Every structure is written in C-alpha cells, then in structure tokens.
PDB file of C-alpha atoms in Angstrom:
ATOM      1  CA  UNK A   1      19.977   5.324   7.821  1.00 50.00           C
ATOM      2  CA  UNK A   2      16.782   7.093   8.837  1.00 59.00           C
ATOM      3  CA  UNK A   3      15.569   7.646  12.385  1.00 65.00           C
ATOM      4  CA  UNK A   4      12.720   5.484  13.688  1.00 87.00           C
ATOM      5  CA  UNK A   5      10.412   8.524  13.791  1.00 86.00           C
ATOM      6  CA  UNK A   6      10.396  11.167  11.096  1.00 83.00           C
ATOM      7  CA  UNK A   7       8.323  14.340  10.879  1.00 90.00           C
ATOM      8  CA  UNK A   8       7.415  15.751   7.484  1.00 92.00           C
ATOM      9  CA  UNK A   9       7.145  14.241   4.006  1.00 93.00           C
ATOM     10  CA  UNK A  10       9.861  11.864   2.859  1.00 89.00           C
ATOM     11  CA  UNK A  11      10.475  11.678  -0.892  1.00 90.00           C
ATOM     12  CA  UNK A  12      12.707   8.743  -1.869  1.00 87.00           C
ATOM     13  CA  UNK A  13      11.410   8.328  -5.440  1.00 87.00           C
ATOM     14  CA  UNK A  14      13.809   6.546  -7.752  1.00 78.00           C
ATOM     15  CA  UNK A  15      16.546   6.026  -5.170  1.00 75.00           C
ATOM     16  CA  UNK A  16      18.950   3.236  -6.141  1.00 66.00           C
ATOM     17  CA  UNK A  17      19.497   1.932  -2.615  1.00 62.00           C
ATOM     18  CA  UNK A  18      17.937   2.664   0.719  1.00 68.00           C
ATOM     19  CA  UNK A  19      17.372   1.039   4.050  1.00 73.00           C
ATOM     20  CA  UNK A  20      14.498   1.851   6.367  1.00 79.00           C
ATOM     21  CA  UNK A  21      14.517   1.048  10.110  1.00 85.00           C
ATOM     22  CA  UNK A  22      12.587  -2.110  11.106  1.00 88.00           C
ATOM     23  CA  UNK A  23      10.195   0.083  13.093  1.00 91.00           C
ATOM     24  CA  UNK A  24       9.349   3.323  11.320  1.00 92.00           C
ATOM     25  CA  UNK A  25       6.746   6.001  11.951  1.00 94.00           C
ATOM     26  CA  UNK A  26       6.360   8.907   9.548  1.00 94.00           C
ATOM     27  CA  UNK A  27       4.256  11.978  10.231  1.00 96.00           C
ATOM     28  CA  UNK A  28       3.689  12.866   6.573  1.00 97.00           C
ATOM     29  CA  UNK A  29       3.787  11.259   3.103  1.00 97.00           C
ATOM     30  CA  UNK A  30       6.222   8.489   2.148  1.00 95.00           C
ATOM     31  CA  UNK A  31       7.001   8.417  -1.578  1.00 95.00           C
ATOM     32  CA  UNK A  32       8.993   5.435  -2.807  1.00 92.00           C
ATOM     33  CA  UNK A  33       7.861   5.265  -6.452  1.00 92.00           C
ATOM     34  CA  UNK A  34      10.428   3.755  -8.777  1.00 89.00           C
ATOM     35  CA  UNK A  35      12.741   2.593  -5.981  1.00 84.00           C
ATOM     36  CA  UNK A  36      13.520  -0.657  -7.797  1.00 77.00           C
ATOM     37  CA  UNK A  37      15.967  -2.089  -5.239  1.00 76.00           C
ATOM     38  CA  UNK A  38      13.630  -1.755  -2.264  1.00 78.00           C
ATOM     39  CA  UNK A  39      12.017  -5.187  -1.815  1.00 79.00           C
ATOM     40  CA  UNK A  40      10.603  -4.950   1.698  1.00 84.00           C
ATOM     41  CA  UNK A  41       9.228  -2.468   4.171  1.00 91.00           C
ATOM     42  CA  UNK A  42       9.813  -2.190   7.920  1.00 91.00           C
ATOM     43  CA  UNK A  43       8.050  -4.839  10.032  1.00 92.00           C
ATOM     44  CA  UNK A  44       6.226  -2.074  11.882  1.00 93.00           C
ATOM     45  CA  UNK A  45       5.254   0.858   9.686  1.00 94.00           C
ATOM     46  CA  UNK A  46       2.878   3.760  10.278  1.00 96.00           C
ATOM     47  CA  UNK A  47       2.508   6.622   7.789  1.00 97.00           C
ATOM     48  CA  UNK A  48       0.105   9.428   8.732  1.00 97.00           C
ATOM     49  CA  UNK A  49      -0.064  10.716   5.149  1.00 98.00           C
ATOM     50  CA  UNK A  50       0.064   9.002   1.745  1.00 98.00           C
ATOM     51  CA  UNK A  51       2.179   5.890   1.021  1.00 98.00           C
ATOM     52  CA  UNK A  52       3.173   5.588  -2.652  1.00 97.00           C
ATOM     53  CA  UNK A  53       4.803   2.301  -3.675  1.00 95.00           C
ATOM     54  CA  UNK A  54       4.177   2.443  -7.445  1.00 94.00           C
ATOM     55  CA  UNK A  55       6.811   0.717  -9.607  1.00 92.00           C
ATOM     56  CA  UNK A  56       8.711  -0.809  -6.679  1.00 90.00           C
ATOM     57  CA  UNK A  57       9.716  -4.442  -6.127  1.00 90.00           C
ATOM     58  CA  UNK A  58       7.775  -4.730  -2.853  1.00 91.00           C
ATOM     59  CA  UNK A  59       6.395  -8.266  -2.563  1.00 91.00           C
ATOM     60  CA  UNK A  60       4.559  -7.910   0.742  1.00 92.00           C
ATOM     61  CA  UNK A  61       3.300  -5.309   3.159  1.00 95.00           C
ATOM     62  CA  UNK A  62       3.803  -5.565   6.916  1.00 94.00           C
ATOM     63  CA  UNK A  63       0.912  -6.787   9.072  1.00 92.00           C
ATOM     64  CA  UNK A  64      -1.087  -4.077  10.803  1.00 93.00           C
ATOM     65  CA  UNK A  65       0.176  -1.417   8.398  1.00 96.00           C
ATOM     66  CA  UNK A  66      -1.506   1.951   9.008  1.00 96.00           C
ATOM     67  CA  UNK A  67      -1.681   4.610   6.299  1.00 98.00           C
ATOM     68  CA  UNK A  68      -3.494   7.833   7.186  1.00 98.00           C
ATOM     69  CA  UNK A  69      -4.261   8.870   3.595  1.00 98.00           C
ATOM     70  CA  UNK A  70      -4.008   7.047   0.219  1.00 98.00           C
ATOM     71  CA  UNK A  71      -2.081   3.815  -0.416  1.00 98.00           C
ATOM     72  CA  UNK A  72      -0.854   3.477  -4.013  1.00 98.00           C
ATOM     73  CA  UNK A  73       0.064  -0.013  -5.231  1.00 96.00           C
ATOM     74  CA  UNK A  74       0.399   0.250  -9.007  1.00 94.00           C
ATOM     75  CA  UNK A  75       2.801  -1.978 -10.967  1.00 93.00           C
ATOM     76  CA  UNK A  76       3.920  -3.766  -7.800  1.00 92.00           C
ATOM     77  CA  UNK A  77       4.518  -7.580  -7.724  1.00 92.00           C
ATOM     78  CA  UNK A  78       2.569  -7.961  -4.469  1.00 92.00           C
ATOM     79  CA  UNK A  79       0.232 -10.976  -4.238  1.00 91.00           C
ATOM     80  CA  UNK A  80      -1.805 -10.231  -1.108  1.00 93.00           C
ATOM     81  CA  UNK A  81      -2.669  -7.545   1.386  1.00 95.00           C
ATOM     82  CA  UNK A  82      -1.891  -8.088   5.071  1.00 94.00           C
ATOM     83  CA  UNK A  83      -4.286  -8.639   7.933  1.00 90.00           C
ATOM     84  CA  UNK A  84      -5.012  -5.484   9.881  1.00 92.00           C
ATOM     85  CA  UNK A  85      -4.360  -3.103   6.962  1.00 96.00           C
ATOM     86  CA  UNK A  86      -5.878   0.339   7.612  1.00 97.00           C
ATOM     87  CA  UNK A  87      -6.003   2.979   4.884  1.00 98.00           C
ATOM     88  CA  UNK A  88      -7.530   6.361   5.743  1.00 98.00           C
ATOM     89  CA  UNK A  89      -7.963   7.496   2.129  1.00 98.00           C
ATOM     90  CA  UNK A  90      -8.218   5.619  -1.179  1.00 98.00           C
ATOM     91  CA  UNK A  91      -6.579   2.266  -1.923  1.00 97.00           C
ATOM     92  CA  UNK A  92      -5.234   2.110  -5.491  1.00 96.00           C
ATOM     93  CA  UNK A  93      -4.526  -1.363  -6.948  1.00 95.00           C
ATOM     94  CA  UNK A  94      -3.272  -1.367 -10.523  1.00 92.00           C
ATOM     95  CA  UNK A  95      -1.436  -4.121 -12.356  1.00 91.00           C
ATOM     96  CA  UNK A  96      -0.820  -6.186  -9.234  1.00 91.00           C
ATOM     97  CA  UNK A  97      -1.015  -9.926  -8.579  1.00 90.00           C
ATOM     98  CA  UNK A  98      -3.420  -9.448  -5.665  1.00 91.00           C
ATOM     99  CA  UNK A  99      -6.189 -12.009  -5.997  1.00 87.00           C
ATOM    100  CA  UNK A 100      -8.334 -11.261  -2.902  1.00 87.00           C
ATOM    101  CA  UNK A 101      -8.819  -8.740  -0.116  1.00 90.00           C
ATOM    102  CA  UNK A 102      -8.441  -9.530   3.592  1.00 90.00           C
ATOM    103  CA  UNK A 103     -11.679  -9.553   5.598  1.00 82.00           C
ATOM    104  CA  UNK A 104     -10.422  -7.054   8.186  1.00 89.00           C
ATOM    105  CA  UNK A 105      -9.411  -4.477   5.574  1.00 95.00           C
ATOM    106  CA  UNK A 106     -10.361  -0.904   6.515  1.00 97.00           C
ATOM    107  CA  UNK A 107     -10.452   1.788   3.821  1.00 97.00           C
ATOM    108  CA  UNK A 108     -11.707   5.296   4.653  1.00 98.00           C
ATOM    109  CA  UNK A 109     -12.655   6.156   1.078  1.00 98.00           C
ATOM    110  CA  UNK A 110     -12.638   4.049  -2.122  1.00 97.00           C
ATOM    111  CA  UNK A 111     -10.833   1.035  -3.531  1.00 96.00           C
ATOM    112  CA  UNK A 112      -9.840   1.818  -7.108  1.00 95.00           C
ATOM    113  CA  UNK A 113      -8.736  -1.168  -9.204  1.00 93.00           C
ATOM    114  CA  UNK A 114      -7.135  -1.101 -12.623  1.00 86.00           C
ATOM    115  CA  UNK A 115      -8.858  -3.743 -14.744  1.00 70.00           C
ATOM    116  CA  UNK A 116      -5.573  -5.509 -15.512  1.00 73.00           C
ATOM    117  CA  UNK A 117      -5.113  -6.541 -11.866  1.00 78.00           C
ATOM    118  CA  UNK A 118      -5.712 -10.225 -11.104  1.00 84.00           C
ATOM    119  CA  UNK A 119      -8.472  -9.435  -8.622  1.00 89.00           C
ATOM    120  CA  UNK A 120     -10.487  -7.821 -11.426  1.00 85.00           C
ATOM    121  CA  UNK A 121     -10.848 -11.141 -13.227  1.00 84.00           C
ATOM    122  CA  UNK A 122     -12.213 -12.911 -10.114  1.00 88.00           C
ATOM    123  CA  UNK A 123     -14.728 -10.536  -8.527  1.00 89.00           C
ATOM    124  CA  UNK A 124     -17.187  -7.836  -9.426  1.00 90.00           C
ATOM    125  CA  UNK A 125     -16.972  -4.512  -7.627  1.00 90.00           C
ATOM    126  CA  UNK A 126     -20.120  -5.381  -5.679  1.00 92.00           C
ATOM    127  CA  UNK A 127     -18.700  -8.748  -4.546  1.00 92.00           C
ATOM    128  CA  UNK A 128     -15.552  -7.024  -3.271  1.00 90.00           C
ATOM    129  CA  UNK A 129     -17.618  -4.410  -1.432  1.00 89.00           C
ATOM    130  CA  UNK A 130     -19.577  -7.183   0.306  1.00 88.00           C
ATOM    131  CA  UNK A 131     -16.368  -9.019   1.252  1.00 86.00           C
ATOM    132  CA  UNK A 132     -14.925  -5.956   2.977  1.00 86.00           C
ATOM    133  CA  UNK A 133     -17.350  -4.357   5.391  1.00 88.00           C
ATOM    134  CA  UNK A 134     -14.596  -1.952   6.479  1.00 93.00           C
ATOM    135  CA  UNK A 135     -14.616  -0.091   3.151  1.00 94.00           C
ATOM    136  CA  UNK A 136     -16.451   3.200   3.673  1.00 96.00           C
ATOM    137  CA  UNK A 137     -16.557   4.278   0.023  1.00 95.00           C
ATOM    138  CA  UNK A 138     -17.055   2.383  -3.221  1.00 94.00           C
ATOM    139  CA  UNK A 139     -15.097  -0.247  -5.106  1.00 93.00           C
ATOM    140  CA  UNK A 140     -14.384   1.025  -8.615  1.00 93.00           C
ATOM    141  CA  UNK A 141     -12.839  -0.561 -11.700  1.00 91.00           C
ATOM    142  CA  UNK A 142     -11.033   1.679 -14.163  1.00 86.00           C
TER     143      UNK A 142
END
C-alpha cells in the first residue's frame, strides 16, 4: 500500500493489482495506463504533474480532482467528468463515453478530443468552448 503523500513520479503502468489510499497526493506524474483491474481512484486525489489513465477500467473521477499538468483519458469507459475538475495542462478525451463537460471545468491549455468520443457527435468545438469558460486554450477535434 502506498503512503498518502508521495514525492516523485509514480509509474504503475500495466500493473495487475494495486490499491491506492483513499486520500492521495502525488508531487509528480501518476501513470496508470493499462492497469486493467483498477476501477476507481481515491476519493481525494491531487497530482501536481500528469495523470495518465489511458486503457484503464476507471468509470468515474473523484470530485474536485486537481491535476497540475495533462490529464489523459483515452480508451476509458468513463461517462462524465466531475464537478470541480482542474487540469493545469491539456485534457485528452479519446474513445470515451463522455457526453458533456461540467460547467465549472478548468483547463489551463487545450481540450483535445478524438472524433470517436461520444461528445464529438453532440457538440462542435466552438459550442464546447462556450460551455466551459474555464478553458484557457482551444477545443480541438482530431
């Protein structure tokens, strides 16, 4: 089991089983890509670097999640983003079931959406940009 506070990058890519504390703060990047048995994240999570959740079974993110750099959500069965989500870098959404963005969403750079995501079939990039005043960069479709 990991400590509640961790300094430095944490690379758990492809791990078969892991358990994170219910309150977890990481001063660095958290890489969980391909961790197929991880279905949830700690209720309180703060990552000062990048949070990579590509190819995981995560179905929801904790409320008030703070990510200091990029948040990668590609090939993740998540359906919505939580209230109070703050992303310091880019937000990557690819092949997700997310159908809308929360009004209080804050993104320091761009939202980059793979065209096969459900949100891509509902809104134009301009409509999404108008919905989320807290996005400092652009909304882009790939």
